[in-house]
Amino acid sequence: MIPEKSRQKLHEVIYEADTPAGKFFDLALLVVIIISIVAVMLESVASIRLVYGKELAIAEWVITILFSIEYISRIIAVKKPLSYILSFYGIIDLLSTLPKYVDILIPGLSLSFLLSIRALRLLRVFRILKLVHFVGASNQLLIALKKSRAKIAVFLFAVIILCIILGTIMYMIEGPESGFTNIPVSIYWTIVTLTTVGFGDITPITPLGQFVSVIIMIMGYGIIAVPTGLVTAQFMQERNDVNNTQRCPNCNADHHKDNASYCYNCGYHLQKRRNDQ
Amino acid sequence: MIPEKSRQKLHEVIYEADTPAGKFFDLALLVVIIISIVAVMLESVASIRLVYGKELAIAEWVITILFSIEYISRIIAVKKPLSYILSFYGIIDLLSTLPKYVDILIPGLSLSFLLSIRALRLLRVFRILKLVHFVGASNQLLIALKKSRAKIAVFLFAVIILCIILGTIMYMIEGPESGFTNIPVSIYWTIVTLTTVGFGDITPITPLGQFVSVIIMIMGYGIIAVPTGLVTAQFMQERNDVNNTQRCPNCNADHHKDNASYCYNCGYHLQKRRNDQ
Amino acid sequence: MIPEKSRQKLHEVIYEADTPAGKFFDLALLVVIIISIVAVMLESVASIRLVYGKELAIAEWVITILFSIEYISRIIAVKKPLSYILSFYGIIDLLSTLPKYVDILIPGLSLSFLLSIRALRLLRVFRILKLVHFVGASNQLLIALKKSRAKIAVFLFAVIILCIILGTIMYMIEGPESGFTNIPVSIYWTIVTLTTVGFGDITPITPLGQFVSVIIMIMGYGIIAVPTGLVTAQFMQERNDVNNTQRCPNCNADHHKDNASYCYNCGYHLQKRRNDQ
Amino acid sequence: MIPEKSRQKLHEVIYEADTPAGKFFDLALLVVIIISIVAVMLESVASIRLVYGKELAIAEWVITILFSIEYISRIIAVKKPLSYILSFYGIIDLLSTLPKYVDILIPGLSLSFLLSIRALRLLRVFRILKLVHFVGASNQLLIALKKSRAKIAVFLFAVIILCIILGTIMYMIEGPESGFTNIPVSIYWTIVTLTTVGFGDITPITPLGQFVSVIIMIMGYGIIAVPTGLVTAQFMQERNDVNNTQRCPNCNADHHKDNASYCYNCGYHLQKRRNDQ
């Protein structure tokens, strides 16, 4: 389709951030993304739409076309287009423009607000700004969350069963007069209460209902300790694991400090394996 | 009552999940339980009951009869029926059908909503889907919670005494005009506030009342640290206990320290198994 | 005043719980305390006061006289009455009866509700039920809280300064129209928001006010991590300290396990110091 | 400008707290700061302003002049005035008086409420009361927060992107009828819900909207674990670092492991100083 050399040039500008052109492209992209999100938000405010509706519509279209050009360029610039198209960012990039085109083709629908999915494009900020330190931090977060996944799933499953039962009990106690119009609404209220959100759109009015809600609240107050405990324990485990990988070849002691040159146990000189990394 | 061979066959299907028949039974059961919970919920929604009331009533009865057959089969299939009947699941299985029958016998009562206890049957999902990993995780959760039981009980007892006293003080300050109609209601409000739920159905309006609520809120904000700290500390303790997988080859003591060279119990020199890893 | 022998007998009944008489006294006391708290609560409910007002008034008086007799007996039974009178429980015991008498002497005042201070008498439950395990747990809680005292004080001080400034900013942004009638009320609202209680009696309505509240909420969401982190870290320290007191007399290694007989480092036989305790 | 000797004298009184004069100055300053904050607050209460408006205005001016004199004295007393003027406290001290003067010069503006920035002057309390212990505690807090900065930033960034997307979804589901008048307001609501504040000024009324809010609440309930976990893990790290008070006598490396026998940096045999304790 296009000569290999221009493809490589394009790849350098779009996917890399080492050349001045690449840096400029990435920063410009970031600015356009932020503008596009703000535009979608402002368009939803009735008073602003009335006055600046036309300008916002034009801006929307300009941004959508820019994003479309960028999307096509990304496909062209990469050697294996499919791997980009099917990647996380590839799908988000597509969904950042598609709703606008669907809106013209099928006028009845109004998918424009789906464009707020563009917010996910902001995740690129980490790569663009070369915030390696932050990427490391976010990886540590993700690893810790991933490892506590099974426990968190069990915990959530138990909480949901609890909420179904407590919601039904509250429905039987309070009834439609207090706003507990049906069991799904009662379960909604139970979760609002258990998570300590407490909107107050529905509140118990019978003494028994208030007594049961007190129990639900205290449970919620205690239950919040469980995910916190899980994640904290996992974080600390990660920390220890990070300090943990080296062993003394002489006495086999482990848990050396990160910058240790000698074994703290036998005084043997530790080989600096990390030099090679 | 029934020949031993068919009993064993029945046991295999109902209680085990290794044969295709057993797997199919378990999955079918899971689906029926979820349908039955959804049906109970939908029946409580007035608009749905008006239109589909008849269909839901029939579905309810079909499910109840299916559950009854399952319950009787479980009693037949097991060698010692009483041990099943009196087990946790046995009681839940009974309570999942009984209220429906009581409703016909004593028409005045309306216990149908008790059927939401069926939600507890969902706990079988762990066994059915052979989620051993998840069962292990839930056991660790339960053990950690069990071990912090005494501390959590002391903590809750102190919180309740605190709420009684603070609730009375708020009743004296605010009085019935602000919605603090009596001491039990004030205690309800105090717990709503201390647990940071904050419905807003009752709120202080006098400056002094607002000042005391501010103190209650800050206390609640700090107090939440206590159960979280307890559970986290317990989780980490569990983790450490799990990590010490070594046992003394002489006296079989376990829970050795990570860097132990000698058994803390008998003084035997521990072989460094970790060399091989 | 009374012969030494009867004084000792009285002491045994009132202060100790080893003889049948002592046990009976303690349990009876517990029951009367709970009845008295319930009575104070019920009296505040208008509908109950209307019907059972007379009975409750009589019950109140009977209990107050019983508590007065108990208080005098406690003074008589103890060798050094003053040490009891000035102790924590001594003051609470006095305050549990005094307001009732003050009410007759000065009819204008209505201090009866102060009687809910009787709830503090329930703290005796730990001693009465000989829940040594629970007392140990509560001591650990108190020690951990005491040790993080300085950090928690610094934290609270910083939070209060923050709330004064944020509250003033919100007052300037929102003004009296949105319910932010003056700075103290705005500070009250800020604390309600920062602690994630969120009553909703006052809410921002201007876009700028909502923006600032969003910042306050996210700060509160993050700030809650600080006391939790402090208390958790302290709990874990305590746990380690408990395992920490012994040192090997041969190689001076510490952090031995609680039930260790031999040093995990050099195999030396540890002297069981704990036998003597 | 002024003789060196009086400058030194002045410095002793204003900046130091060892002489009786210095102590008196610091305490007097503290009292005036508290009075000034209370005065600003009271002036905003309409009912108090009506009655004591004049007195408060006078008090305000007296305090402002006192603070101005103090500010000028501080500049005179210090050798390098600029380093004070540009320091954190220097800027706060200026902002504590400036708005009052700006108010006379430009009568239209009403910046008086900016005076609540004086609350920051209270931070001096730590230095004044020589609460070294507290300063140490606050330093530990700050260090722990600083070290988790990168992770907390990543976390907040992800939460904000999440809120933009969830807020848009809620706007599309609920629409202006339920109070979700535009996307910014929906995002505001999402953050109110995710942080478990839950004002209740806007609440979902459609079943689908309630379902999505339930998901947001449970997410918020889980997400709160992340900053708590981060800060707790950091606190414990700090503690461990602090506990390793030993330094290598050969290379002066610190942060040794508790049970280290050899320096991890130079291999020198560490003398067991702990024997003497």
Coordinates of N, CA and C in Angstrom, one line a residue, chain C residues 100-260:
Chain C
K100 N -31.4 11.8 89.4 CA -32.8 11.6 89.9 C -33.1 12.4 91.2
Y101 N -32.1 12.4 92.1 CA -32.3 13.1 93.3 C -32.3 14.6 93.1
V102 N -31.4 15.1 92.2 CA -31.3 16.5 91.9 C -32.7 17.0 91.3
D103 N -33.3 16.1 90.5 CA -34.6 16.4 89.9 C -35.6 16.8 90.9
I104 N -35.7 16.1 92.1 CA -36.7 16.4 93.1 C -36.3 17.7 93.8
L105 N -35.0 17.9 94.1 CA -34.6 19.0 94.8 C -34.8 20.3 94.0
I106 N -34.4 20.3 92.7 CA -34.6 21.4 91.9 C -35.5 21.0 90.7
P107 N -36.9 21.2 90.9 CA -37.9 20.6 90.0 C -37.7 21.2 88.6
G108 N -37.2 22.4 88.5 CA -37.1 23.0 87.1 C -36.3 22.1 86.2
L109 N -35.1 21.7 86.6 CA -34.2 20.9 85.8 C -34.8 19.6 85.4
S110 N -34.4 19.0 84.3 CA -34.8 17.7 83.9 C -33.5 16.9 83.5
L111 N -32.8 16.4 84.5 CA -31.5 15.7 84.3 C -31.7 14.2 84.2
S112 N -33.0 13.8 84.3 CA -33.2 12.3 84.3 C -32.5 11.6 83.1
F113 N -32.4 12.3 82.0 CA -31.8 11.6 80.8 C -30.3 11.4 81.0
L114 N -29.7 12.1 81.9 CA -28.3 11.9 82.2 C -28.1 10.5 82.7
L115 N -29.2 9.8 83.2 CA -29.1 8.5 83.7 C -28.6 7.5 82.7
S116 N -28.7 7.9 81.4 CA -28.2 7.0 80.4 C -26.7 6.7 80.6
I117 N -26.1 7.5 81.5 CA -24.7 7.3 81.8 C -24.5 5.9 82.4
R118 N -25.7 5.4 82.9 CA -25.7 4.0 83.4 C -25.1 3.0 82.4
A119 N -25.2 3.3 81.2 CA -24.8 2.4 80.1 C -23.3 2.1 80.3
L120 N -22.5 3.0 80.9 CA -21.1 2.8 81.2 C -20.9 1.7 82.2
R121 N -22.0 1.5 83.1 CA -21.8 0.5 84.1 C -21.8 -0.9 83.4
L122 N -22.3 -1.0 82.2 CA -22.3 -2.3 81.5 C -20.9 -2.7 81.2
L123 N -19.9 -1.8 81.3 CA -18.5 -2.2 81.1 C -18.1 -3.2 82.1
R124 N -18.8 -3.3 83.2 CA -18.5 -4.3 84.3 C -18.7 -5.7 83.7
V125 N -19.5 -5.8 82.6 CA -19.8 -7.1 82.1 C -18.6 -8.0 81.9
F126 N -17.5 -7.3 81.5 CA -16.2 -8.1 81.2 C -15.8 -8.7 82.5
R127 N -15.8 -7.9 83.6 CA -15.3 -8.5 84.9 C -16.2 -9.6 85.4
I128 N -17.5 -9.3 85.3 CA -18.6 -10.1 85.9 C -18.5 -11.5 85.2
L129 N -18.5 -11.5 83.9 CA -18.6 -12.8 83.2 C -17.2 -13.4 83.1
K130 N -16.2 -12.8 83.8 CA -14.8 -13.4 83.8 C -14.3 -13.6 82.4
L131 N -14.6 -12.7 81.5 CA -14.2 -12.8 80.1 C -12.7 -12.3 80.0
V132 N -11.8 -13.1 80.7 CA -10.4 -12.6 80.7 C -9.9 -12.5 79.3
H133 N -10.3 -13.4 78.4 CA -9.8 -13.4 77.0 C -10.2 -12.0 76.4
F134 N -11.4 -11.6 76.7 CA -11.9 -10.3 76.1 C -11.2 -9.1 76.7
V135 N -10.9 -9.2 78.0 CA -10.2 -8.1 78.7 C -8.8 -8.0 78.1
G136 N -8.2 -9.1 77.8 CA -6.9 -9.1 77.1 C -7.0 -8.4 75.8
A137 N -8.0 -8.8 75.0 CA -8.2 -8.2 73.7 C -8.4 -6.7 73.8
S138 N -9.2 -6.3 74.8 CA -9.5 -4.9 74.9 C -8.3 -4.1 75.4
N139 N -7.4 -4.8 76.2 CA -6.2 -4.1 76.6 C -5.3 -3.9 75.4
Q140 N -5.2 -4.9 74.5 CA -4.4 -4.8 73.3 C -4.9 -3.7 72.5
L141 N -6.2 -3.6 72.3 CA -6.8 -2.5 71.5 C -6.4 -1.1 72.1
L142 N -6.5 -1.0 73.5 CA -6.2 0.3 74.1 C -4.8 0.6 74.0
I143 N -3.9 -0.4 74.2 CA -2.4 -0.1 74.0 C -2.1 0.4 72.6
A144 N -2.7 -0.3 71.6 CA -2.4 0.1 70.2 C -2.9 1.5 70.0
L145 N -4.1 1.8 70.5 CA -4.6 3.2 70.3 C -3.8 4.2 71.0
K146 N -3.3 3.8 72.2 CA -2.5 4.8 73.0 C -1.2 5.1 72.3
K147 N -0.6 4.1 71.8 CA 0.7 4.3 71.1 C 0.6 5.1 69.9
S148 N -0.5 5.0 69.2 CA -0.7 5.9 67.9 C -1.3 7.2 68.3
R149 N -1.4 7.5 69.6 CA -2.1 8.8 70.0 C -1.4 10.0 69.4
A150 N -0.1 10.1 69.5 CA 0.6 11.3 69.0 C 0.3 11.5 67.5
K151 N 0.4 10.5 66.7 CA 0.2 10.6 65.3 C -1.3 10.9 65.0
I152 N -2.2 10.3 65.7 CA -3.6 10.5 65.5 C -4.0 12.0 65.9
A153 N -3.3 12.5 66.9 CA -3.6 13.9 67.3 C -3.1 14.9 66.2
V154 N -1.9 14.6 65.7 CA -1.4 15.5 64.6 C -2.3 15.4 63.5
F155 N -2.7 14.2 63.1 CA -3.6 14.0 62.0 C -4.9 14.8 62.2
L156 N -5.6 14.6 63.4 CA -6.8 15.3 63.6 C -6.7 16.8 63.6
F157 N -5.6 17.3 64.1 CA -5.3 18.7 64.1 C -5.2 19.3 62.7
A158 N -4.5 18.5 61.9 CA -4.3 18.9 60.5 C -5.7 18.9 59.7
V159 N -6.5 17.9 60.0 CA -7.8 17.7 59.4 C -8.7 18.9 59.8
I160 N -8.6 19.3 61.1 CA -9.5 20.4 61.5 C -9.1 21.7 60.8
I161 N -7.8 22.0 60.8 CA -7.3 23.2 60.1 C -7.8 23.2 58.6
L162 N -7.6 22.0 58.0 CA -8.1 21.9 56.6 C -9.6 22.2 56.5
C163 N -10.4 21.7 57.4 CA -11.8 21.9 57.4 C -12.2 23.3 57.6
I164 N -11.5 24.1 58.4 CA -11.8 25.5 58.6 C -11.6 26.2 57.3
I165 N -10.5 25.9 56.6 CA -10.2 26.6 55.4 C -11.1 26.2 54.3
L166 N -11.4 24.9 54.1 CA -12.3 24.5 53.1 C -13.7 25.0 53.3
G167 N -14.1 25.0 54.6 CA -15.4 25.4 54.9 C -15.6 26.9 54.6
T168 N -14.6 27.7 54.8 CA -14.7 29.1 54.5 C -14.8 29.3 53.0
I169 N -14.0 28.5 52.2 CA -14.0 28.6 50.8 C -15.4 28.2 50.2
M170 N -16.0 27.2 50.8 CA -17.4 26.8 50.4 C -18.4 27.8 50.7
Y171 N -18.2 28.5 51.8 CA -19.1 29.6 52.2 C -19.1 30.7 51.2
M172 N -17.8 31.0 50.8 CA -17.7 32.1 49.8 C -18.3 31.7 48.5
I173 N -18.1 30.4 48.1 CA -18.6 30.0 46.8 C -20.1 29.9 46.7
E174 N -20.7 29.2 47.7 CA -22.1 28.8 47.7 C -23.0 29.9 48.3
G175 N -22.6 30.4 49.4 CA -23.4 31.5 50.0 C -24.7 31.0 50.7
P176 N -25.4 31.8 51.3 CA -26.6 31.4 52.1 C -27.7 30.8 51.3
E177 N -27.8 31.1 50.0 CA -28.9 30.5 49.2 C -28.9 29.0 49.2
S178 N -27.7 28.4 49.2 CA -27.6 26.9 49.1 C -27.7 26.2 50.5
G179 N -27.8 27.0 51.5 CA -27.9 26.4 52.9 C -26.6 26.7 53.6
F180 N -25.5 27.2 52.9 CA -24.3 27.5 53.6 C -24.4 28.9 54.3
T181 N -25.3 28.9 55.3 CA -25.7 30.2 55.9 C -24.6 31.0 56.5
N182 N -23.6 30.3 57.1 CA -22.4 31.0 57.7 C -21.2 30.0 57.8
I183 N -20.1 30.6 58.2 CA -18.9 29.8 58.2 C -19.0 28.5 59.1
P184 N -19.4 28.7 60.4 CA -19.5 27.5 61.2 C -20.4 26.4 60.5
V185 N -21.5 26.7 59.9 CA -22.3 25.7 59.2 C -21.5 25.1 58.1
S186 N -20.8 26.0 57.3 CA -20.0 25.5 56.2 C -18.9 24.5 56.7
I187 N -18.3 24.8 57.8 CA -17.3 23.9 58.4 C -18.0 22.5 58.8
Y188 N -19.2 22.7 59.4 CA -20.0 21.4 59.7 C -20.2 20.6 58.4
W189 N -20.6 21.3 57.4 CA -20.9 20.6 56.1 C -19.6 20.0 55.6
T190 N -18.5 20.7 55.7 CA -17.2 20.2 55.2 C -16.8 18.9 55.9
I191 N -17.0 18.9 57.3 CA -16.7 17.7 58.0 C -17.6 16.5 57.7
V192 N -18.9 16.9 57.5 CA -19.9 15.9 57.1 C -19.5 15.2 55.8
T193 N -18.9 16.0 54.9 CA -18.5 15.5 53.5 C -17.2 14.8 53.6
L194 N -16.2 15.4 54.3 CA -14.9 14.8 54.4 C -14.9 13.4 55.0
T195 N -15.7 13.3 56.0 CA -15.8 12.0 56.7 C -16.7 11.0 55.9
T196 N -17.1 11.4 54.8 CA -18.0 10.6 53.9 C -19.3 10.2 54.6
V197 N -19.8 11.0 55.5 CA -21.1 10.8 56.1 C -22.2 11.2 55.1
G198 N -22.1 12.5 54.7 CA -23.0 13.0 53.6 C -24.4 12.9 53.9
F199 N -24.9 13.8 54.9 CA -26.3 13.8 55.3 C -27.2 14.2 54.1
G200 N -26.7 15.3 53.4 CA -27.6 15.8 52.3 C -28.5 16.9 52.8
D201 N -28.4 17.3 54.0 CA -29.3 18.4 54.5 C -28.8 19.7 53.8
I202 N -27.5 19.8 53.6 CA -26.9 21.0 52.8 C -26.2 20.4 51.7
T203 N -26.4 20.8 50.5 CA -25.6 20.3 49.3 C -25.3 21.5 48.4
P204 N -24.1 21.4 47.8 CA -23.8 22.5 46.9 C -24.6 22.5 45.6
I205 N -25.0 23.7 45.1 CA -25.8 23.7 43.9 C -25.1 24.4 42.7
T206 N -24.1 25.2 43.0 CA -23.3 25.9 41.9 C -22.3 24.9 41.4
P207 N -22.0 25.0 40.1 CA -21.0 24.1 39.5 C -19.7 24.2 40.2
L208 N -19.2 25.4 40.6 CA -17.9 25.5 41.2 C -18.0 24.9 42.6
G209 N -19.1 25.1 43.3 CA -19.3 24.4 44.6 C -19.2 22.9 44.5
Q210 N -19.9 22.4 43.5 CA -19.8 20.9 43.3 C -18.4 20.5 43.0
F211 N -17.7 21.3 42.2 CA -16.3 20.9 41.9 C -15.5 20.8 43.1
V212 N -15.6 21.9 44.0 CA -14.8 21.9 45.2 C -15.2 20.7 46.1
S213 N -16.5 20.4 46.2 CA -16.9 19.3 47.0 C -16.4 18.0 46.5
V214 N -16.3 17.8 45.2 CA -15.7 16.6 44.7 C -14.2 16.5 45.2
I215 N -13.5 17.6 45.2 CA -12.1 17.6 45.7 C -12.1 17.2 47.2
I216 N -13.1 17.8 48.0 CA -13.1 17.4 49.4 C -13.4 15.9 49.6
M217 N -14.4 15.4 48.8 CA -14.7 14.0 48.9 C -13.5 13.1 48.6
I218 N -12.8 13.4 47.5 CA -11.7 12.5 47.2 C -10.6 12.6 48.2
M219 N -10.4 13.9 48.8 CA -9.5 14.0 49.9 C -9.9 13.1 51.1
G220 N -11.2 13.2 51.4 CA -11.7 12.4 52.5 C -11.5 10.9 52.3
Y221 N -11.7 10.5 51.1 CA -11.6 9.1 50.7 C -10.1 8.7 50.9
G222 N -9.2 9.6 50.6 CA -7.8 9.2 50.7 C -7.3 9.4 52.2
I223 N -7.9 10.4 52.9 CA -7.4 10.7 54.2 C -7.8 9.6 55.2
I224 N -8.9 8.9 54.9 CA -9.4 7.9 55.8 C -8.3 6.8 55.9
A225 N -7.4 6.7 54.9 CA -6.3 5.7 54.9 C -5.4 6.0 56.0
V226 N -5.2 7.2 56.4 CA -4.2 7.6 57.4 C -4.5 7.0 58.8
P227 N -5.6 7.2 59.4 CA -5.8 6.6 60.7 C -5.8 5.1 60.6
T228 N -6.4 4.5 59.5 CA -6.4 3.1 59.4 C -5.0 2.5 59.3
G229 N -4.2 3.2 58.5 CA -2.8 2.8 58.4 C -2.1 2.8 59.7
L230 N -2.3 3.9 60.4 CA -1.6 4.1 61.7 C -2.0 3.0 62.7
V231 N -3.3 2.7 62.8 CA -3.7 1.7 63.8 C -3.3 0.3 63.4
T232 N -3.4 0.0 62.1 CA -3.0 -1.3 61.6 C -1.5 -1.5 61.8
A233 N -0.7 -0.5 61.5 CA 0.8 -0.7 61.7 C 1.0 -0.9 63.2
Q234 N 0.3 -0.2 64.1 CA 0.5 -0.3 65.5 C 0.1 -1.7 66.0
F235 N -1.1 -2.2 65.5 CA -1.6 -3.6 65.8 C -0.5 -4.6 65.5
M236 N 0.1 -4.5 64.3 CA 1.0 -5.5 63.9 C 2.3 -5.4 64.7
Q237 N 2.7 -4.1 65.1 CA 3.8 -3.9 66.0 C 3.6 -4.7 67.3
E238 N 2.4 -4.5 67.9 CA 2.0 -5.1 69.1 C 2.2 -6.6 69.1
R239 N 1.7 -7.2 68.0 CA 1.7 -8.6 67.8 C 3.2 -9.1 67.8
N240 N 4.1 -8.3 67.1 CA 5.5 -8.7 67.0 C 6.1 -8.5 68.4
D241 N 5.7 -7.4 69.1 CA 6.3 -7.2 70.4 C 6.0 -8.3 71.4
V242 N 4.8 -8.9 71.2 CA 4.3 -10.0 72.1 C 5.3 -11.2 71.9
N243 N 5.7 -11.4 70.7 CA 6.5 -12.6 70.4 C 8.0 -12.3 70.7
N244 N 8.3 -11.1 71.2 CA 9.6 -10.5 71.1 C 10.4 -10.5 72.4
T245 N 9.8 -10.8 73.5 CA 10.5 -10.5 74.7 C 11.7 -11.3 75.1
Q246 N 11.8 -12.6 74.5 CA 12.8 -13.5 74.9 C 14.1 -13.3 74.0
R247 N 15.3 -13.5 74.6 CA 16.5 -13.5 73.8 C 17.3 -14.7 74.2
C248 N 18.0 -15.3 73.2 CA 18.8 -16.5 73.4 C 20.0 -16.1 74.3
P249 N 20.3 -16.7 75.4 CA 21.4 -16.4 76.3 C 22.7 -16.7 75.6
N250 N 22.7 -17.6 74.6 CA 23.9 -18.0 73.9 C 24.3 -17.1 72.7
C251 N 23.4 -16.9 71.8 CA 23.7 -16.1 70.6 C 22.9 -14.8 70.5
N252 N 22.1 -14.6 71.5 CA 21.4 -13.3 71.6 C 20.3 -13.1 70.5
A253 N 20.0 -14.1 69.8 CA 18.9 -13.9 68.7 C 17.6 -13.6 69.4
D254 N 16.8 -12.8 68.8 CA 15.5 -12.5 69.4 C 14.4 -12.9 68.4
H255 N 13.2 -12.4 68.7 CA 12.0 -12.7 67.9 C 11.8 -14.2 67.9
H256 N 12.0 -14.9 69.1 CA 11.6 -16.3 69.2 C 10.1 -16.5 69.1
K257 N 9.7 -17.6 68.7 CA 8.3 -18.0 68.7 C 7.8 -18.1 70.2
D258 N 6.5 -17.9 70.4 CA 6.0 -18.0 71.8 C 6.3 -19.3 72.5
N259 N 6.2 -20.4 71.8 CA 6.4 -21.7 72.5 C 7.7 -22.3 72.2
A260 N 8.7 -21.5 71.9 CA 10.0 -22.0 71.5 C 10.7 -22.6 72.7

